[in-house]
Amino acid sequence: ALPIFSGGGATIVDREGRRYLDATGGLWFADVGFGREEIGAAVAAQMTRLHAYSSFGAYVVDIGLELADRLAASAPIPDAKVFLASGGSEGVETAAKLVRRYWDAVGRPGRQTIVTREFSYHGMAAYGTALAGIAPNREGYGGQLVADVEIVPAMDVDAVRALFEAHGERIGAFFGEPVIGAGGVYAPPDGYWPAIAELCRRHDVLLVADEVVTGFGRTGTPFAIDRWGVVPDMIAMGKGISGGYAPLGAVAVREPHRDAFRRSGSSFEHIFTFGGNPVSMAAGLAVLDILDREGLLTRAAAMEPAFRAAL
């Protein structure tokens, strides 16, 4: 193991003072770099004002409303509603539970199957483990950790079409990373995501974009799915949402899916103690400010052709 002592910008430093270019951005979270004093100041100020409180039932932390509004405005989902969590795995867990509760709330509880892809990575909680397309991440837990999961080849639209046509009445959602990350960093072929989105619309399947790795400018757009003009039903977020300065995750959801619970008289009983923690949200707002102020999304897009040429 390499013990890391400090970091600044795109550089990390070990205990002996050796410096390394951190090409991965930590575990793909350091979208604004290490050692940003303005983020530390924002976190410290929030910690002394209100370090924690529940955003459950009748309560909400004021800074959570601000962050949720910012996230909703940046997501390619009209009238999005945002659920705040403590990290990307919790974001995926929340989205998967929302899928199944949604179909139950609208009177179609048979739509329980969630489709995921070979090589996919969706975190390490129960749903994320069950949805893993990386076999060692999924196997060895005594059968299916979560039942009713189908895994399709990573970039095969025809396989998805065949599955939907044969079993569409029991499929609740298609989960996918816009660009496969931990499974090997695979970008989709031209036309893949628009074709998947059309199949989901035709067969009434919810489309969930896992943007935990690809969100917040990593691909030069607010979310990677923006590059193909696709509007998903839900977006799971994490990692770069707070630059790694504090644990933070979220899910953006289309309003009709949230409203289904009100119409049916049911509710979504789901909460994390530190979901929407005000200290984490202060870090998230500071990161969003930096991304905007320093034009980092534009910078990433401008660097892409040079990086592709170098590869």
GROMACS .gro file of C-alpha atoms in nm:
model
  311
    1ALA     CA    1   0.000   0.000   0.000
    2LEU     CA    2   0.111   0.357  -0.071
    3PRO     CA    3   0.028   0.584   0.224
    4ILE     CA    4  -0.086   0.922   0.094
    5PHE     CA    5  -0.006   1.220   0.315
    6SER     CA    6  -0.133   1.527   0.128
    7GLY     CA    7  -0.256   1.661  -0.201
    8GLY     CA    8  -0.281   1.979  -0.402
    9GLY     CA    9  -0.442   2.037  -0.740
   10ALA     CA   10  -0.393   1.723  -0.948
   11THR     CA   11  -0.100   1.603  -0.734
   12ILE     CA   12  -0.082   1.371  -0.432
   13VAL     CA   13   0.217   1.339  -0.198
   14ASP     CA   14   0.334   1.041   0.008
   15ARG     CA   15   0.489   1.049   0.355
   16GLU     CA   16   0.840   1.073   0.210
   17GLY     CA   17   0.748   1.379   0.005
   18ARG     CA   18   0.734   1.204  -0.333
   19ARG     CA   19   0.480   1.363  -0.566
   20TYR     CA   20   0.247   1.179  -0.804
   21LEU     CA   21   0.017   1.298  -1.080
   22ASP     CA   22  -0.324   1.166  -0.970
   23ALA     CA   23  -0.454   1.070  -1.312
   24THR     CA   24  -0.764   0.894  -1.173
   25GLY     CA   25  -0.882   1.186  -0.960
   26GLY     CA   26  -0.886   0.974  -0.645
   27LEU     CA   27  -1.151   0.709  -0.701
   28TRP     CA   28  -1.293   0.930  -0.979
   29PHE     CA   29  -1.420   1.195  -0.738
   30ALA     CA   30  -1.162   1.478  -0.738
   31ASP     CA   31  -1.320   1.685  -1.015
   32VAL     CA   32  -1.192   2.017  -0.876
   33GLY     CA   33  -0.862   1.888  -0.736
   34PHE     CA   34  -0.713   1.856  -0.390
   35GLY     CA   35  -0.652   2.122  -0.127
   36ARG     CA   36  -0.919   2.376  -0.227
   37GLU     CA   37  -0.922   2.619   0.064
   38GLU     CA   38  -1.261   2.769  -0.028
   39ILE     CA   39  -1.423   2.427   0.012
   40GLY     CA   40  -1.257   2.378   0.349
   41ALA     CA   41  -1.381   2.720   0.458
   42ALA     CA   42  -1.738   2.647   0.346
   43VAL     CA   43  -1.735   2.315   0.531
   44ALA     CA   44  -1.591   2.470   0.848
   45ALA     CA   45  -1.847   2.751   0.849
   46GLN     CA   46  -2.135   2.505   0.808
   47MET     CA   47  -1.995   2.273   1.073
   48THR     CA   48  -2.004   2.547   1.335
   49ARG     CA   49  -2.349   2.675   1.225
   50LEU     CA   50  -2.526   2.337   1.200
   51HIS     CA   51  -2.316   2.024   1.163
   52ALA     CA   52  -2.604   1.777   1.121
   53TYR     CA   53  -2.980   1.735   1.131
   54SER     CA   54  -3.237   1.500   0.988
   55SER     CA   55  -3.411   1.569   0.658
   56PHE     CA   56  -3.694   1.330   0.736
   57GLY     CA   57  -4.064   1.374   0.796
   58ALA     CA   58  -4.142   1.734   0.891
   59TYR     CA   59  -3.781   1.850   0.883
   60VAL     CA   60  -3.543   1.974   0.618
   61VAL     CA   61  -3.207   2.147   0.644
   62ASP     CA   62  -3.216   2.484   0.467
   63ILE     CA   63  -2.892   2.429   0.276
   64GLY     CA   64  -3.040   2.105   0.145
   65LEU     CA   65  -3.311   2.296  -0.037
   66GLU     CA   66  -3.048   2.510  -0.209
   67LEU     CA   67  -2.840   2.212  -0.319
   68ALA     CA   68  -3.144   2.016  -0.435
   69ASP     CA   69  -3.256   2.312  -0.647
   70ARG     CA   70  -2.908   2.342  -0.802
   71LEU     CA   71  -2.894   1.970  -0.881
   72ALA     CA   72  -3.246   1.968  -1.024
   73ALA     CA   73  -3.162   2.262  -1.249
   74SER     CA   74  -2.849   2.092  -1.383
   75ALA     CA   75  -3.015   1.755  -1.454
   76PRO     CA   76  -3.162   1.684  -1.800
   77ILE     CA   77  -3.494   1.595  -1.637
   78PRO     CA   78  -3.781   1.846  -1.650
   79ASP     CA   79  -3.921   1.938  -1.309
   80ALA     CA   80  -3.682   1.698  -1.137
   81LYS     CA   81  -3.713   1.620  -0.768
   82VAL     CA   82  -3.398   1.534  -0.573
   83PHE     CA   83  -3.339   1.287  -0.291
   84LEU     CA   84  -3.014   1.345  -0.101
   85ALA     CA   85  -2.797   1.056   0.018
   86SER     CA   86  -2.449   0.997   0.157
   87GLY     CA   87  -2.277   0.859  -0.152
   88GLY     CA   88  -2.312   0.695  -0.490
   89SER     CA   89  -2.394   0.348  -0.357
   90GLU     CA   90  -2.681   0.497  -0.158
   91GLY     CA   91  -2.792   0.684  -0.469
   92VAL     CA   92  -2.814   0.358  -0.664
   93GLU     CA   93  -2.987   0.184  -0.373
   94THR     CA   94  -3.243   0.464  -0.357
   95ALA     CA   95  -3.308   0.459  -0.733
   96ALA     CA   96  -3.356   0.082  -0.739
   97LYS     CA   97  -3.598   0.089  -0.447
   98LEU     CA   98  -3.784   0.378  -0.608
   99VAL     CA   99  -3.827   0.173  -0.926
  100ARG     CA  100  -3.995  -0.113  -0.743
  101ARG     CA  101  -4.205   0.108  -0.516
  102TYR     CA  102  -4.317   0.315  -0.816
  103TRP     CA  103  -4.457   0.016  -1.003
  104ASP     CA  104  -4.628  -0.103  -0.688
  105ALA     CA  105  -4.780   0.243  -0.631
  106VAL     CA  106  -4.928   0.257  -0.982
  107GLY     CA  107  -5.083  -0.089  -0.948
  108ARG     CA  108  -4.837  -0.286  -1.158
  109PRO     CA  109  -4.631  -0.473  -0.895
  110GLY     CA  110  -4.528  -0.741  -1.143
  111ARG     CA  111  -4.269  -0.508  -1.297
  112GLN     CA  112  -3.991  -0.606  -1.056
  113THR     CA  113  -3.706  -0.706  -1.288
  114ILE     CA  114  -3.416  -0.463  -1.324
  115VAL     CA  115  -3.192  -0.496  -1.630
  116THR     CA  116  -2.824  -0.415  -1.607
  117ARG     CA  117  -2.522  -0.465  -1.833
  118GLU     CA  118  -2.213  -0.677  -1.849
  119PHE     CA  119  -1.906  -0.494  -1.706
  120SER     CA  120  -2.127  -0.250  -1.517
  121TYR     CA  121  -2.051  -0.117  -1.169
  122HIS     CA  122  -2.326   0.026  -0.950
  123GLY     CA  123  -2.166   0.051  -0.608
  124MET     CA  124  -2.134  -0.190  -0.318
  125ALA     CA  125  -2.467  -0.180  -0.135
  126ALA     CA  126  -2.713  -0.466  -0.179
  127TYR     CA  127  -2.876  -0.346  -0.500
  128GLY     CA  128  -2.545  -0.227  -0.645
  129THR     CA  129  -2.388  -0.566  -0.576
  130ALA     CA  130  -2.681  -0.749  -0.734
  131LEU     CA  131  -2.672  -0.520  -1.039
  132ALA     CA  132  -2.297  -0.561  -1.092
  133GLY     CA  133  -2.194  -0.676  -1.436
  134ILE     CA  134  -1.846  -0.748  -1.299
  135ALA     CA  135  -1.874  -1.110  -1.187
  136PRO     CA  136  -1.632  -1.105  -0.887
  137ASN     CA  137  -1.829  -0.812  -0.741
  138ARG     CA  138  -2.155  -1.007  -0.760
  139GLU     CA  139  -2.073  -1.372  -0.693
  140GLY     CA  140  -2.031  -1.563  -0.367
  141TYR     CA  141  -2.316  -1.416  -0.163
  142GLY     CA  142  -2.543  -1.719  -0.162
  143GLY     CA  143  -2.743  -1.690  -0.481
  144GLN     CA  144  -2.900  -1.364  -0.593
  145LEU     CA  145  -2.847  -1.100  -0.328
  146VAL     CA  146  -3.145  -0.919  -0.480
  147ALA     CA  147  -3.386  -1.122  -0.691
  148ASP     CA  148  -3.513  -1.040  -1.040
  149VAL     CA  149  -3.201  -0.897  -1.205
  150GLU     CA  150  -3.116  -0.960  -1.571
  151ILE     CA  151  -2.771  -0.891  -1.717
  152VAL     CA  152  -2.739  -0.817  -2.090
  153PRO     CA  153  -2.428  -0.771  -2.307
  154ALA     CA  154  -2.280  -0.427  -2.258
  155MET     CA  155  -2.339  -0.262  -2.595
  156ASP     CA  156  -2.593  -0.492  -2.762
  157VAL     CA  157  -2.917  -0.309  -2.845
  158ASP     CA  158  -3.060  -0.620  -3.011
  159ALA     CA  159  -3.021  -0.821  -2.689
  160VAL     CA  160  -3.213  -0.555  -2.497
  161ARG     CA  161  -3.483  -0.547  -2.766
  162ALA     CA  162  -3.523  -0.924  -2.752
  163LEU     CA  163  -3.546  -0.925  -2.372
  164PHE     CA  164  -3.802  -0.645  -2.368
  165GLU     CA  165  -4.014  -0.809  -2.637
  166ALA     CA  166  -4.012  -1.143  -2.457
  167HIS     CA  167  -4.055  -1.023  -2.097
  168GLY     CA  168  -4.141  -0.652  -2.107
  169GLU     CA  169  -4.442  -0.692  -1.880
  170ARG     CA  170  -4.217  -0.787  -1.586
  171ILE     CA  171  -3.930  -0.540  -1.646
  172GLY     CA  172  -3.929  -0.231  -1.425
  173ALA     CA  173  -3.610  -0.051  -1.525
  174PHE     CA  174  -3.291  -0.048  -1.727
  175PHE     CA  175  -2.986   0.066  -1.529
  176GLY     CA  176  -2.676   0.186  -1.711
  177GLU     CA  177  -2.361   0.393  -1.677
  178PRO     CA  178  -2.351   0.627  -1.979
  179VAL     CA  179  -1.982   0.535  -2.004
  180ILE     CA  180  -1.889   0.209  -1.833
  181GLY     CA  181  -1.634   0.291  -1.565
  182ALA     CA  182  -1.484   0.032  -1.331
  183GLY     CA  183  -1.562  -0.250  -1.573
  184GLY     CA  184  -1.305  -0.118  -1.821
  185VAL     CA  185  -1.392   0.239  -1.932
  186TYR     CA  186  -1.602   0.165  -2.239
  187ALA     CA  187  -1.772   0.446  -2.429
  188PRO     CA  188  -2.093   0.347  -2.611
  189PRO     CA  189  -2.107   0.315  -2.989
  190ASP     CA  190  -2.286   0.583  -3.188
  191GLY     CA  191  -2.662   0.562  -3.147
  192TYR     CA  192  -2.657   0.324  -2.851
  193TRP     CA  193  -2.821   0.542  -2.587
  194PRO     CA  194  -3.090   0.693  -2.812
  195ALA     CA  195  -3.182   0.337  -2.918
  196ILE     CA  196  -3.198   0.217  -2.556
  197ALA     CA  197  -3.408   0.519  -2.458
  198GLU     CA  198  -3.652   0.446  -2.741
  199LEU     CA  199  -3.685   0.081  -2.636
  200CYS     CA  200  -3.754   0.189  -2.278
  201ARG     CA  201  -4.025   0.431  -2.394
  202ARG     CA  202  -4.185   0.173  -2.623
  203HIS     CA  203  -4.200  -0.094  -2.353
  204ASP     CA  204  -4.280   0.135  -2.060
  205VAL     CA  205  -3.950   0.059  -1.883
  206LEU     CA  206  -3.790   0.320  -1.659
  207LEU     CA  207  -3.443   0.436  -1.768
  208VAL     CA  208  -3.197   0.500  -1.483
  209ALA     CA  209  -2.864   0.665  -1.562
  210ASP     CA  210  -2.591   0.586  -1.311
  211GLU     CA  211  -2.385   0.907  -1.329
  212VAL     CA  212  -2.191   0.850  -1.007
  213VAL     CA  213  -1.865   0.838  -1.204
  214THR     CA  214  -1.957   1.035  -1.516
  215GLY     CA  215  -2.151   1.326  -1.368
  216PHE     CA  216  -2.040   1.680  -1.289
  217GLY     CA  217  -1.829   1.753  -1.591
  218ARG     CA  218  -1.615   1.444  -1.625
  219THR     CA  219  -1.721   1.409  -1.990
  220GLY     CA  220  -1.748   1.782  -2.064
  221THR     CA  221  -2.122   1.808  -1.999
  222PRO     CA  222  -2.309   1.831  -1.667
  223PHE     CA  223  -2.404   1.463  -1.706
  224ALA     CA  224  -2.266   1.221  -1.962
  225ILE     CA  225  -2.614   1.126  -2.082
  226ASP     CA  226  -2.649   1.487  -2.205
  227ARG     CA  227  -2.410   1.405  -2.488
  228TRP     CA  228  -2.674   1.189  -2.657
  229GLY     CA  229  -2.977   1.409  -2.585
  230VAL     CA  230  -3.135   1.135  -2.373
  231VAL     CA  231  -3.369   1.223  -2.086
  232PRO     CA  232  -3.370   0.943  -1.826
  233ASP     CA  233  -3.635   0.883  -1.561
  234MET     CA  234  -3.380   0.891  -1.280
  235ILE     CA  235  -3.015   0.990  -1.237
  236ALA     CA  236  -2.799   0.849  -0.957
  237MET     CA  237  -2.521   1.085  -0.847
  238GLY     CA  238  -2.217   1.074  -0.620
  239LYS     CA  239  -1.836   1.111  -0.623
  240GLY     CA  240  -1.773   1.441  -0.803
  241ILE     CA  241  -2.090   1.596  -0.660
  242SER     CA  242  -1.877   1.702  -0.361
  243GLY     CA  243  -1.532   1.663  -0.514
  244GLY     CA  244  -1.461   1.402  -0.247
  245TYR     CA  245  -1.448   1.667   0.025
  246ALA     CA  246  -1.739   1.506   0.211
  247PRO     CA  247  -1.963   1.202   0.152
  248LEU     CA  248  -2.257   1.300  -0.067
  249GLY     CA  249  -2.491   1.136  -0.315
  250ALA     CA  250  -2.829   1.205  -0.470
  251VAL     CA  251  -3.100   1.083  -0.703
  252ALA     CA  252  -3.287   1.308  -0.945
  253VAL     CA  253  -3.635   1.179  -1.032
  254ARG     CA  254  -3.900   1.281  -1.282
  255GLU     CA  255  -4.192   1.451  -1.109
  256PRO     CA  256  -4.458   1.206  -1.239
  257HIS     CA  257  -4.276   0.918  -1.071
  258ARG     CA  258  -4.262   1.101  -0.740
  259ASP     CA  259  -4.623   1.214  -0.775
  260ALA     CA  260  -4.736   0.853  -0.817
  261PHE     CA  261  -4.702   0.805  -0.442
  262ARG     CA  262  -4.930   1.101  -0.368
  263ARG     CA  263  -5.189   0.984  -0.620
  264SER     CA  264  -5.197   0.633  -0.476
  265GLY     CA  265  -5.199   0.748  -0.114
  266SER     CA  266  -4.875   0.557  -0.046
  267SER     CA  267  -4.532   0.680   0.052
  268PHE     CA  268  -4.165   0.604  -0.003
  269GLU     CA  269  -4.034   0.514   0.342
  270HIS     CA  270  -3.662   0.551   0.289
  271ILE     CA  271  -3.406   0.757   0.479
  272PHE     CA  272  -3.034   0.764   0.556
  273THR     CA  273  -2.920   0.921   0.883
  274PHE     CA  274  -2.658   1.130   0.707
  275GLY     CA  275  -2.839   1.170   0.376
  276GLY     CA  276  -2.851   1.541   0.312
  277ASN     CA  277  -2.596   1.614   0.584
  278PRO     CA  278  -2.547   1.994   0.590
  279VAL     CA  279  -2.167   1.972   0.604
  280SER     CA  280  -2.162   1.753   0.295
  281MET     CA  281  -2.406   1.985   0.120
  282ALA     CA  282  -2.184   2.285   0.194
  283ALA     CA  283  -1.903   2.100   0.017
  284GLY     CA  284  -2.134   2.017  -0.274
  285LEU     CA  285  -2.242   2.379  -0.322
  286ALA     CA  286  -1.880   2.496  -0.310
  287VAL     CA  287  -1.783   2.240  -0.575
  288LEU     CA  288  -2.071   2.344  -0.803
  289ASP     CA  289  -1.959   2.706  -0.766
  290ILE     CA  290  -1.603   2.616  -0.869
  291LEU     CA  291  -1.719   2.412  -1.167
  292ASP     CA  292  -1.919   2.713  -1.289
  293ARG     CA  293  -1.672   2.988  -1.200
  294GLU     CA  294  -1.367   2.818  -1.350
  295GLY     CA  295  -1.545   2.678  -1.657
  296LEU     CA  296  -1.423   2.326  -1.586
  297LEU     CA  297  -1.691   2.157  -1.796
  298THR     CA  298  -1.584   2.361  -2.097
  299ARG     CA  299  -1.222   2.283  -2.015
  300ALA     CA  300  -1.289   1.909  -2.005
  301ALA     CA  301  -1.468   1.923  -2.341
  302ALA     CA  302  -1.182   2.121  -2.494
  303MET     CA  303  -0.922   1.873  -2.366
  304GLU     CA  304  -1.104   1.568  -2.501
  305PRO     CA  305  -0.977   1.583  -2.862
  306ALA     CA  306  -0.619   1.628  -2.744
  307PHE     CA  307  -0.652   1.340  -2.501
  308ARG     CA  308  -0.806   1.112  -2.764
  309ALA     CA  309  -0.524   1.199  -3.005
  310ALA     CA  310  -0.263   1.118  -2.741
  311LEU     CA  311  -0.424   0.782  -2.669
   0.00000   0.00000   0.00000
